[in-house]
mmCIF file of C-alpha atoms and ligand atoms in Angstrom:
data_model
loop_
_atom_site.group_PDB
_atom_site.id
_atom_site.type_symbol
_atom_site.label_atom_id
_atom_site.label_comp_id
_atom_site.label_asym_id
_atom_site.label_seq_id
_atom_site.Cartn_x
_atom_site.Cartn_y
_atom_site.Cartn_z
ATOM 1 C CA UNK A 1108 -13.768 -21.739 -49.492
ATOM 2 C CA UNK A 1109 -15.111 -18.477 -48.049
ATOM 3 C CA UNK A 1110 -15.122 -18.697 -44.295
ATOM 4 C CA UNK A 1111 -17.642 -16.865 -42.092
ATOM 5 C CA UNK A 1112 -16.149 -13.779 -40.468
ATOM 6 C CA UNK A 1113 -15.653 -13.641 -36.718
ATOM 7 C CA UNK A 1114 -14.331 -10.794 -34.597
ATOM 8 C CA UNK A 1115 -13.182 -10.581 -30.988
ATOM 9 C CA UNK A 1116 -11.391 -7.869 -29.027
ATOM 10 C CA UNK A 1117 -9.515 -7.603 -25.766
ATOM 11 C CA UNK A 1118 -8.574 -4.460 -23.883
ATOM 12 C CA UNK A 1119 -4.886 -4.142 -22.989
ATOM 13 C CA UNK A 1120 -5.598 -3.085 -19.410
ATOM 14 C CA UNK A 1121 -3.158 -5.352 -17.593
ATOM 15 C CA UNK A 1122 -1.308 -8.628 -17.515
ATOM 16 C CA UNK A 1123 -3.366 -11.534 -18.832
ATOM 17 C CA UNK A 1124 -4.351 -14.178 -16.287
ATOM 18 C CA UNK A 1125 -5.296 -17.798 -16.336
ATOM 19 C CA UNK A 1126 -8.989 -16.800 -16.557
ATOM 20 C CA UNK A 1127 -8.344 -14.984 -19.840
ATOM 21 C CA UNK A 1128 -6.544 -18.079 -21.095
ATOM 22 C CA UNK A 1129 -9.274 -20.469 -20.071
ATOM 23 C CA UNK A 1130 -12.195 -18.218 -20.984
ATOM 24 C CA UNK A 1131 -10.894 -16.635 -24.187
ATOM 25 C CA UNK A 1132 -7.461 -17.441 -25.635
ATOM 26 C CA UNK A 1133 -7.912 -21.213 -25.834
ATOM 27 C CA UNK A 1134 -11.186 -20.779 -27.701
ATOM 28 C CA UNK A 1135 -9.820 -18.149 -30.080
ATOM 29 C CA UNK A 1136 -7.081 -20.520 -31.172
ATOM 30 C CA UNK A 1137 -9.637 -23.181 -32.060
ATOM 31 C CA UNK A 1138 -11.865 -20.656 -33.827
ATOM 32 C CA UNK A 1139 -9.118 -19.429 -36.164
ATOM 33 C CA UNK A 1140 -9.313 -22.816 -37.893
ATOM 34 C CA UNK A 1141 -13.008 -22.540 -38.643
ATOM 35 C CA UNK A 1142 -13.596 -18.842 -39.269
ATOM 36 C CA UNK A 1143 -12.078 -15.857 -40.984
ATOM 37 C CA UNK A 1144 -11.017 -14.642 -37.561
ATOM 38 C CA UNK A 1145 -10.169 -11.024 -36.763
ATOM 39 C CA UNK A 1146 -8.732 -10.465 -33.318
ATOM 40 C CA UNK A 1147 -7.942 -6.970 -32.190
ATOM 41 C CA UNK A 1148 -6.277 -5.466 -29.166
ATOM 42 C CA UNK A 1149 -8.585 -2.653 -28.144
ATOM 43 C CA UNK A 1150 -6.057 -0.009 -27.154
ATOM 44 C CA UNK A 1151 -8.369 2.889 -28.082
ATOM 45 C CA UNK A 1152 -11.158 1.353 -25.991
ATOM 46 C CA UNK A 1153 -8.893 1.026 -22.972
ATOM 47 C CA UNK A 1154 -8.761 4.840 -22.727
ATOM 48 C CA UNK A 1155 -12.411 4.976 -21.638
ATOM 49 C CA UNK A 1156 -11.485 3.630 -18.208
ATOM 50 C CA UNK A 1157 -7.672 3.818 -18.236
ATOM 51 C CA UNK A 1158 -6.861 7.312 -19.607
ATOM 52 C CA UNK A 1159 -3.191 6.796 -18.787
ATOM 53 C CA UNK A 1160 -2.580 3.073 -18.823
ATOM 54 C CA UNK A 1161 0.935 2.337 -17.639
ATOM 55 C CA UNK A 1162 2.986 1.607 -20.718
ATOM 56 C CA UNK A 1163 0.130 1.154 -23.168
ATOM 57 C CA UNK A 1164 2.421 0.202 -26.021
ATOM 58 C CA UNK A 1165 4.110 -2.427 -23.861
ATOM 59 C CA UNK A 1166 0.730 -3.854 -22.885
ATOM 60 C CA UNK A 1167 -0.305 -4.144 -26.527
ATOM 61 C CA UNK A 1168 2.924 -5.968 -27.383
ATOM 62 C CA UNK A 1169 2.551 -8.239 -24.343
ATOM 63 C CA UNK A 1170 -1.026 -9.085 -25.277
ATOM 64 C CA UNK A 1171 0.097 -9.973 -28.791
ATOM 65 C CA UNK A 1172 2.902 -12.160 -27.398
ATOM 66 C CA UNK A 1173 0.356 -13.944 -25.217
ATOM 67 C CA UNK A 1174 -1.909 -14.553 -28.181
ATOM 68 C CA UNK A 1175 0.955 -15.974 -30.198
ATOM 69 C CA UNK A 1176 2.072 -18.128 -27.263
ATOM 70 C CA UNK A 1177 -1.471 -19.489 -26.983
ATOM 71 C CA UNK A 1178 -1.176 -20.638 -30.591
ATOM 72 C CA UNK A 1179 -2.650 -17.902 -32.780
ATOM 73 C CA UNK A 1180 -1.186 -17.972 -36.262
ATOM 74 C CA UNK A 1181 -0.934 -14.436 -37.679
ATOM 75 C CA UNK A 1182 -1.071 -15.859 -41.210
ATOM 76 C CA UNK A 1183 -4.250 -17.726 -40.504
ATOM 77 C CA UNK A 1184 -6.117 -15.025 -38.566
ATOM 78 C CA UNK A 1185 -5.909 -11.233 -38.532
ATOM 79 C CA UNK A 1186 -4.312 -10.019 -35.300
ATOM 80 C CA UNK A 1187 -4.182 -6.233 -35.069
ATOM 81 C CA UNK A 1188 -4.144 -3.281 -32.744
ATOM 82 C CA UNK A 1189 -7.337 -1.217 -32.857
ATOM 83 C CA UNK A 1190 -5.184 1.915 -33.180
ATOM 84 C CA UNK A 1191 -3.830 0.592 -36.496
ATOM 85 C CA UNK A 1192 -7.239 1.406 -37.956
ATOM 86 C CA UNK A 1193 -7.929 4.323 -35.595
ATOM 87 C CA UNK A 1194 -8.744 6.771 -38.394
ATOM 88 C CA UNK A 1195 -11.269 4.394 -39.958
ATOM 89 C CA UNK A 1196 -12.819 3.152 -36.723
ATOM 90 C CA UNK A 1197 -13.215 6.676 -35.339
ATOM 91 C CA UNK A 1198 -14.774 7.893 -38.574
ATOM 92 C CA UNK A 1199 -17.265 5.032 -38.596
ATOM 93 C CA UNK A 1200 -17.944 5.610 -34.909
ATOM 94 C CA UNK A 1201 -18.917 9.204 -35.721
ATOM 95 C CA UNK A 1202 -21.494 8.131 -38.339
ATOM 96 C CA UNK A 1203 -22.904 5.394 -36.096
ATOM 97 C CA UNK A 1204 -23.157 7.731 -33.115
ATOM 98 C CA UNK A 1205 -25.697 9.767 -35.031
ATOM 99 C CA UNK A 1206 -28.149 6.913 -35.485
ATOM 100 C CA UNK A 1207 -27.991 5.876 -31.821
ATOM 101 C CA UNK A 1208 -30.284 7.632 -29.335
ATOM 102 C CA UNK A 1209 -28.420 8.889 -26.279
ATOM 103 C CA UNK A 1210 -31.164 7.770 -23.872
ATOM 104 C CA UNK A 1211 -30.635 4.122 -24.818
ATOM 105 C CA UNK A 1212 -26.893 4.375 -24.262
ATOM 106 C CA UNK A 1213 -27.390 5.925 -20.844
ATOM 107 C CA UNK A 1214 -29.537 2.934 -19.883
ATOM 108 C CA UNK A 1215 -26.912 0.306 -20.819
ATOM 109 C CA UNK A 1216 -26.180 -1.545 -17.542
ATOM 110 C CA UNK A 1217 -22.398 -1.759 -18.103
ATOM 111 C CA UNK A 1218 -22.292 2.034 -18.486
ATOM 112 C CA UNK A 1219 -24.325 2.559 -15.319
ATOM 113 C CA UNK A 1220 -22.097 0.132 -13.464
ATOM 114 C CA UNK A 1221 -18.851 1.768 -14.611
ATOM 115 C CA UNK A 1222 -20.198 5.257 -13.903
ATOM 116 C CA UNK A 1223 -21.100 4.152 -10.381
ATOM 117 C CA UNK A 1224 -17.715 2.570 -9.756
ATOM 118 C CA UNK A 1225 -15.708 5.497 -11.151
ATOM 119 C CA UNK A 1226 -17.856 8.613 -10.643
ATOM 120 C CA UNK A 1227 -14.798 10.828 -11.144
ATOM 121 C CA UNK A 1228 -14.338 9.654 -14.740
ATOM 122 C CA UNK A 1229 -17.715 9.453 -16.464
ATOM 123 C CA UNK A 1230 -16.483 10.584 -19.845
ATOM 124 C CA UNK A 1231 -18.242 10.998 -23.167
ATOM 125 C CA UNK A 1232 -16.330 8.019 -24.578
ATOM 126 C CA UNK A 1233 -17.633 5.751 -21.834
ATOM 127 C CA UNK A 1234 -21.239 6.396 -22.874
ATOM 128 C CA UNK A 1235 -20.249 5.723 -26.475
ATOM 129 C CA UNK A 1236 -18.347 2.519 -25.678
ATOM 130 C CA UNK A 1237 -20.967 0.244 -27.309
ATOM 131 C CA UNK A 1238 -21.009 2.520 -30.386
ATOM 132 C CA UNK A 1239 -17.240 2.239 -30.751
ATOM 133 C CA UNK A 1240 -17.591 -1.506 -30.302
ATOM 134 C CA UNK A 1241 -20.203 -1.528 -33.078
ATOM 135 C CA UNK A 1242 -17.736 0.380 -35.276
ATOM 136 C CA UNK A 1243 -15.088 -2.289 -34.546
ATOM 137 C CA UNK A 1244 -17.488 -4.985 -35.680
ATOM 138 C CA UNK A 1245 -18.832 -3.244 -38.780
ATOM 139 C CA UNK A 1246 -15.438 -2.065 -39.916
ATOM 140 C CA UNK A 1247 -14.390 -5.625 -40.707
ATOM 141 C CA UNK A 1248 -18.005 -6.602 -41.487
ATOM 142 C CA UNK A 1249 -18.030 -9.947 -39.719
ATOM 143 C CA UNK A 1250 -21.189 -11.891 -38.976
ATOM 144 C CA UNK A 1251 -20.091 -13.349 -35.663
ATOM 145 C CA UNK A 1252 -18.738 -11.676 -32.573
ATOM 146 C CA UNK A 1253 -17.156 -13.662 -29.808
ATOM 147 C CA UNK A 1254 -18.040 -12.000 -26.524
ATOM 148 C CA UNK A 1255 -18.167 -12.729 -22.855
ATOM 149 C CA UNK A 1256 -21.650 -12.815 -21.362
ATOM 150 C CA UNK A 1257 -21.160 -9.332 -19.912
ATOM 151 C CA UNK A 1258 -20.775 -7.933 -23.429
ATOM 152 C CA UNK A 1259 -24.008 -9.363 -24.842
ATOM 153 C CA UNK A 1260 -25.859 -6.158 -24.124
ATOM 154 C CA UNK A 1261 -23.303 -4.236 -26.219
ATOM 155 C CA UNK A 1262 -23.936 -6.577 -29.074
ATOM 156 C CA UNK A 1263 -27.650 -5.795 -28.843
ATOM 157 C CA UNK A 1264 -26.740 -2.126 -29.263
ATOM 158 C CA UNK A 1265 -24.649 -2.995 -32.329
ATOM 159 C CA UNK A 1266 -27.588 -4.898 -33.802
ATOM 160 C CA UNK A 1267 -29.924 -1.958 -33.174
ATOM 161 C CA UNK A 1268 -27.415 0.382 -34.837
ATOM 162 C CA UNK A 1269 -27.179 -1.903 -37.883
ATOM 163 C CA UNK A 1270 -30.966 -1.924 -38.239
ATOM 164 C CA UNK A 1271 -31.268 1.851 -37.991
ATOM 165 C CA UNK A 1272 -28.319 2.486 -40.265
ATOM 166 C CA UNK A 1273 -29.621 0.060 -42.895
ATOM 167 C CA UNK A 1274 -33.093 1.629 -42.729
ATOM 168 C CA UNK A 1275 -31.641 5.058 -43.417
ATOM 169 C CA UNK A 1276 -28.914 4.269 -45.905
ATOM 170 C CA UNK A 1277 -29.677 0.862 -47.448
ATOM 171 C CA UNK A 1278 -28.712 -2.660 -46.577
ATOM 172 C CA UNK A 1279 -25.026 -2.372 -45.817
ATOM 173 C CA UNK A 1280 -24.204 -3.551 -42.310
ATOM 174 C CA UNK A 1281 -24.818 -7.211 -41.394
ATOM 175 C CA UNK A 1282 -26.582 -7.665 -38.031
ATOM 176 C CA UNK A 1283 -23.917 -9.457 -35.999
ATOM 177 C CA UNK A 1284 -24.677 -12.611 -34.040
ATOM 178 C CA UNK A 1285 -23.041 -13.458 -30.713
ATOM 179 C CA UNK A 1286 -20.832 -16.441 -30.167
ATOM 180 C CA UNK A 1287 -20.588 -16.623 -26.422
ATOM 181 C CA UNK A 1288 -17.220 -17.736 -25.100
ATOM 182 C CA UNK A 1289 -16.684 -20.143 -22.278
ATOM 183 C CA UNK A 1290 -19.289 -18.897 -19.829
ATOM 184 C CA UNK A 1291 -17.575 -20.283 -16.736
ATOM 185 C CA UNK A 1292 -15.753 -17.616 -14.823
ATOM 186 C CA UNK A 1293 -12.512 -18.407 -13.044
ATOM 187 C CA UNK A 1294 -12.933 -16.987 -9.552
ATOM 188 C CA UNK A 1295 -10.469 -14.552 -8.046
ATOM 189 C CA UNK A 1296 -7.990 -15.930 -5.501
ATOM 190 C CA UNK A 1297 -9.396 -13.402 -3.032
ATOM 191 C CA UNK A 1298 -12.858 -14.950 -3.314
ATOM 192 C CA UNK A 1299 -14.241 -11.599 -4.515
ATOM 193 C CA UNK A 1300 -15.820 -12.108 -7.921
ATOM 194 C CA UNK A 1301 -13.840 -13.326 -10.912
ATOM 195 C CA UNK A 1302 -10.185 -12.821 -11.805
ATOM 196 C CA UNK A 1303 -9.875 -9.480 -13.641
ATOM 197 C CA UNK A 1304 -6.720 -8.092 -15.142
ATOM 198 C CA UNK A 1305 -7.438 -4.530 -14.100
ATOM 199 C CA UNK A 1306 -8.008 -5.566 -10.475
ATOM 200 C CA UNK A 1307 -5.430 -6.633 -7.892
ATOM 201 C CA UNK A 1308 -2.720 -8.760 -9.630
ATOM 202 C CA UNK A 1309 -2.220 -10.671 -6.364
ATOM 203 C CA UNK A 1310 -5.731 -12.087 -6.809
ATOM 204 C CA UNK A 1311 -4.966 -13.473 -10.284
ATOM 205 C CA UNK A 1312 -2.639 -16.164 -11.550
ATOM 206 C CA UNK A 1313 -0.819 -14.236 -14.256
ATOM 207 C CA UNK A 1314 0.213 -15.996 -17.440
ATOM 208 C CA UNK A 1315 3.735 -14.731 -16.737
ATOM 209 C CA UNK A 1316 3.937 -16.023 -13.144
ATOM 210 C CA UNK A 1317 6.746 -18.466 -12.378
ATOM 211 C CA UNK A 1318 6.188 -21.573 -10.268
ATOM 212 C CA UNK A 1319 7.185 -19.887 -7.020
ATOM 213 C CA UNK A 1320 4.851 -16.956 -7.604
ATOM 214 C CA UNK A 1321 1.987 -19.304 -8.445
ATOM 215 C CA UNK A 1322 2.634 -21.215 -5.243
ATOM 216 C CA UNK A 1323 2.872 -18.080 -3.115
ATOM 217 C CA UNK A 1324 -0.269 -16.511 -4.555
ATOM 218 C CA UNK A 1325 -2.190 -19.762 -4.161
ATOM 219 C CA UNK A 1326 -0.969 -20.118 -0.573
ATOM 220 C CA UNK A 1327 -2.520 -16.751 0.228
ATOM 221 C CA UNK A 1328 -5.812 -17.516 -1.559
ATOM 222 C CA UNK A 1329 -9.017 -17.440 0.440
ATOM 223 C CA UNK A 1330 -10.105 -20.984 1.290
ATOM 224 C CA UNK A 1331 -12.769 -22.166 3.734
ATOM 225 C CA UNK A 1332 -13.613 -19.338 6.159
ATOM 226 C CA UNK A 1333 -15.273 -21.799 8.549
ATOM 227 C CA UNK A 1334 -12.159 -23.935 8.884
ATOM 228 C CA UNK A 1335 -9.910 -22.013 11.249
ATOM 229 C CA UNK A 1336 -7.781 -24.951 12.445
ATOM 230 C CA UNK A 1337 -6.107 -27.877 10.725
ATOM 231 C CA UNK A 1338 -7.944 -30.486 12.829
ATOM 232 C CA UNK A 1339 -11.381 -29.163 11.872
ATOM 233 C CA UNK A 1340 -13.210 -30.809 8.971
ATOM 234 C CA UNK A 1341 -13.569 -28.539 5.931
ATOM 235 C CA UNK A 1342 -16.437 -27.764 3.563
ATOM 236 C CA UNK A 1343 -15.174 -28.727 0.107
ATOM 237 C CA UNK A 1344 -18.030 -27.454 -2.043
ATOM 238 C CA UNK A 1345 -18.121 -24.707 -4.655
ATOM 239 C CA UNK A 1346 -19.800 -22.330 -2.232
ATOM 240 C CA UNK A 1347 -18.029 -23.494 0.903
ATOM 241 C CA UNK A 1348 -14.424 -23.051 -0.218
ATOM 242 C CA UNK A 1349 -12.925 -20.793 -2.865
ATOM 243 C CA UNK A 1350 -9.880 -23.049 -3.293
ATOM 244 C CA UNK A 1351 -12.092 -26.061 -3.872
ATOM 245 C CA UNK A 1352 -14.044 -24.025 -6.400
ATOM 246 C CA UNK A 1353 -10.799 -23.345 -8.252
ATOM 247 C CA UNK A 1354 -10.022 -27.081 -8.144
ATOM 248 C CA UNK A 1355 -13.254 -27.722 -10.071
ATOM 249 C CA UNK A 1356 -11.720 -25.926 -13.077
ATOM 250 C CA UNK A 1357 -8.217 -27.304 -13.001
ATOM 251 C CA UNK A 1358 -8.219 -30.673 -11.219
ATOM 252 C CA UNK A 1359 -9.626 -33.936 -12.583
ATOM 253 C CA UNK A 1360 -12.725 -35.436 -11.031
ATOM 254 C CA UNK A 1361 -11.083 -38.435 -9.359
ATOM 255 C CA UNK A 1362 -8.436 -36.322 -7.650
ATOM 256 C CA UNK A 1363 -11.040 -33.761 -6.633
ATOM 257 C CA UNK A 1364 -13.174 -36.424 -4.962
ATOM 258 C CA UNK A 1365 -10.153 -37.699 -3.113
ATOM 259 C CA UNK A 1366 -9.298 -34.138 -1.948
ATOM 260 C CA UNK A 1367 -12.892 -33.563 -0.851
ATOM 261 C CA UNK A 1368 -12.998 -36.797 1.141
ATOM 262 C CA UNK A 1369 -9.679 -36.057 2.868
ATOM 263 C CA UNK A 1370 -10.743 -32.494 3.647
ATOM 264 C CA UNK A 1371 -14.078 -33.590 5.155
ATOM 265 C CA UNK A 1372 -12.203 -35.887 7.509
ATOM 266 C CA UNK A 1373 -9.468 -33.315 8.197
ATOM 267 C CA UNK A 1374 -6.842 -35.680 6.817
ATOM 268 C CA UNK A 1375 -5.410 -32.857 4.740
ATOM 269 C CA UNK A 1376 -5.133 -29.189 5.641
ATOM 270 C CA UNK A 1377 -5.684 -26.118 3.479
ATOM 271 C CA UNK A 1378 -1.943 -25.793 2.867
ATOM 272 C CA UNK A 1379 -1.757 -29.276 1.287
ATOM 273 C CA UNK A 1380 -4.853 -28.617 -0.773
ATOM 274 C CA UNK A 1381 -3.483 -25.279 -2.008
ATOM 275 C CA UNK A 1382 -0.169 -26.930 -2.933
ATOM 276 C CA UNK A 1383 -2.001 -29.356 -5.145
ATOM 277 C CA UNK A 1384 -3.965 -26.549 -6.752
ATOM 278 C CA UNK A 1385 -0.724 -24.624 -7.347
ATOM 279 C CA UNK A 1386 0.715 -27.687 -9.124
ATOM 280 C CA UNK A 1387 -2.287 -27.812 -11.431
ATOM 281 C CA UNK A 1388 -2.106 -24.085 -12.153
ATOM 282 C CA UNK A 1389 1.615 -24.252 -12.861
ATOM 283 C CA UNK A 1390 0.925 -27.196 -15.154
ATOM 284 C CA UNK A 1391 -0.886 -24.716 -17.398
ATOM 285 C CA UNK A 1392 1.137 -21.572 -16.828
ATOM 286 C CA UNK A 1393 4.647 -23.114 -17.098
ATOM 287 C CA UNK A 1394 4.377 -24.534 -20.631
ATOM 288 C CA UNK A 1395 2.681 -21.311 -21.657
ATOM 289 C CA UNK A 1396 5.534 -19.269 -20.221
ATOM 290 C CA UNK A 1397 8.084 -21.428 -22.009
ATOM 291 C CA UNK A 1398 6.319 -20.931 -25.335
ATOM 292 C CA UNK A 1399 6.081 -17.219 -24.686
ATOM 293 C CA UNK A 1400 9.801 -17.122 -23.893
ATOM 294 C CA UNK A 1401 10.552 -18.023 -27.477
ATOM 295 C CA UNK A 1402 8.376 -15.193 -28.839
ATOM 296 C CA UNK A 1403 10.073 -11.822 -28.735
ATOM 297 C CA UNK A 1404 8.800 -8.266 -29.111
ATOM 298 C CA UNK A 1405 9.931 -8.298 -32.756
ATOM 299 C CA UNK A 1406 7.730 -11.337 -33.466
ATOM 300 C CA UNK A 1407 4.755 -9.601 -31.867
ATOM 301 C CA UNK A 1408 5.361 -6.445 -33.895
ATOM 302 C CA UNK A 1409 5.720 -8.444 -37.123
ATOM 303 C CA UNK A 1410 2.398 -10.155 -36.428
ATOM 304 C CA UNK A 1411 0.711 -6.838 -35.624
ATOM 305 C CA UNK A 1412 2.045 -5.254 -38.814
ATOM 306 C CA UNK A 1413 0.760 -8.122 -40.898
ATOM 307 C CA UNK A 1414 -2.598 -7.791 -39.157
ATOM 308 C CA UNK A 1415 -2.613 -4.019 -39.597
ATOM 309 C CA UNK A 1416 -2.253 -4.370 -43.367
ATOM 310 C CA UNK A 1417 -5.055 -6.917 -43.616
ATOM 311 C CA UNK A 1418 -7.355 -4.938 -41.323
ATOM 312 C CA UNK A 1419 -6.639 -1.655 -43.104
ATOM 313 C CA UNK A 1420 -7.619 -3.143 -46.416
ATOM 314 C CA UNK A 1421 -10.982 -4.347 -45.091
ATOM 315 C CA UNK A 1422 -11.539 -1.080 -43.208
ATOM 316 C CA UNK A 1423 -10.805 1.043 -46.291
ATOM 317 C CA UNK A 1424 -13.402 -0.841 -48.268
ATOM 318 C CA UNK A 1425 -16.035 -0.435 -45.555
ATOM 319 C CA UNK A 1426 -15.415 3.291 -45.157
ATOM 320 C CA UNK A 1427 -15.701 3.839 -48.905
ATOM 321 C CA UNK A 1428 -19.017 1.917 -48.993
ATOM 322 C CA UNK A 1429 -20.364 3.736 -45.939
ATOM 323 C CA UNK A 1430 -19.491 7.176 -47.306
ATOM 324 C CA UNK A 1431 -21.095 6.312 -50.614
ATOM 325 C CA UNK A 1432 -24.253 5.034 -48.891
ATOM 326 C CA UNK A 1433 -24.579 8.163 -46.778
ATOM 327 C CA UNK A 1434 -23.801 10.415 -49.714
ATOM 328 C CA UNK A 1435 -20.618 11.851 -48.365
ATOM 329 C CA UNK A 1436 -18.463 11.160 -51.387
ATOM 330 C CA UNK A 1437 -19.032 14.015 -53.740
ATOM 331 C CA UNK A 1438 -15.576 14.463 -55.221
HETATM 332 P P1 ATP B 2116 -10.754 -6.039 -17.254
HETATM 333 O O1 ATP B 2116 -10.522 -6.014 -15.766
HETATM 334 O O2 ATP B 2116 -9.977 -5.002 -17.996
HETATM 335 O O3 ATP B 2116 -12.217 -6.049 -17.632
HETATM 336 P P2 ATP B 2116 -10.687 -8.911 -17.698
HETATM 337 O O4 ATP B 2116 -9.698 -9.791 -17.025
HETATM 338 O O5 ATP B 2116 -12.089 -8.942 -17.184
HETATM 339 O O6 ATP B 2116 -10.101 -7.437 -17.719
HETATM 340 P P3 ATP B 2116 -11.506 -8.696 -20.452
HETATM 341 O O7 ATP B 2116 -10.569 -7.908 -21.316
HETATM 342 O O8 ATP B 2116 -12.737 -8.023 -19.926
HETATM 343 O O9 ATP B 2116 -10.649 -9.300 -19.237
HETATM 344 O O10 ATP B 2116 -11.932 -10.013 -21.210
HETATM 345 C C1 ATP B 2116 -11.088 -10.713 -22.090
HETATM 346 C C2 ATP B 2116 -11.648 -12.105 -22.302
HETATM 347 O O11 ATP B 2116 -11.343 -12.924 -21.161
HETATM 348 C C3 ATP B 2116 -13.179 -12.144 -22.473
HETATM 349 O O12 ATP B 2116 -13.485 -13.116 -23.437
HETATM 350 C C4 ATP B 2116 -13.667 -12.584 -21.104
HETATM 351 O O13 ATP B 2116 -14.907 -13.264 -21.210
HETATM 352 C C5 ATP B 2116 -12.531 -13.491 -20.631
HETATM 353 N N1 ATP B 2116 -12.392 -13.500 -19.176
HETATM 354 C C6 ATP B 2116 -12.071 -12.439 -18.405
HETATM 355 N N2 ATP B 2116 -11.985 -12.806 -17.104
HETATM 356 C C7 ATP B 2116 -12.265 -14.130 -17.061
HETATM 357 C C8 ATP B 2116 -12.336 -15.090 -15.998
HETATM 358 N N3 ATP B 2116 -12.059 -14.768 -14.741
HETATM 359 N N4 ATP B 2116 -12.664 -16.358 -16.312
HETATM 360 C C9 ATP B 2116 -12.926 -16.718 -17.599
HETATM 361 N N5 ATP B 2116 -12.863 -15.869 -18.629
HETATM 362 C C10 ATP B 2116 -12.539 -14.578 -18.392
HETATM 363 MG MG1 MG B 2117 -13.652 -7.582 -18.035
#
């Protein structure tokens, strides 16, 4: 049976956190059963914002170990580092960049946002980020792309590129469709936005955190700013208390209702409530850590090599077709 192709990438910009697990990894494991799944670790992409990521190679290996610990089967899916097909992806990127008007790229909101946040590093690659992402997708010619909601706009760019390319050179690139991952965002422990691996690690529950670290980080999490003293009743709603908001993701309904009732009557304090959250978080992170403990660097490298070979084969075919379509293969 020929399975529909699906691609998804992750940038190795830091340690993975429980948000990545909940919002991405869990879903990718399920999807490998249904699709011809290609998962890549976007190490080339990470250079757009992290020109000197600390220990890039180590981060790629760690990301692969996390994927394997989550349950990805390198035989069943294709797990590869983007740099394994760097020559092919950069070549395709060059061709695609010439059918994409610059003005449209400069208007992409994620570009404007990143340029505003890091005005000292508005590089050429950052503007071309969606074009490189399109090259990632077209290289393995998949029909579906699993993205977070923030990446939907990049997928629109990829679709526009496919249309323009096909108009010029013939029907070669399939217009990719989005498969949006779990839209819910796990909030940061600091209460500022969502957990993000390139932000403060203290605000994220890392997938490598041991029980004590989980407890300590949770203890320091922002809770209800209006509840200064233990005897005061709290405001256990999603907007009223960041810790309660986190409970909505990880704690069952019955227990949550009981926590809310006790908090409203000041029968429990924030410390008790955070302890219970920490138990729930550790209930996810601990088994994950144990599984990861049995996966070494060598296993990750074996998986990445297997993936590299599969990805290179697909990429080689695409590049040959693209060159032929453009008319670049004269010899
Ligand atoms: P960065 O800070 O480098 O952007 P990140 O933590 O936001 O890192 P991404 O590499 O952007 O992670 O995204 C990887 C996957 O994890 C995507 O599918 C994204 O939707 C998902 N994801 C990221 N953060 C969260 C979160 N807090 N809750 C749920 N899903 C998340
Ligand atoms: Mg992100």
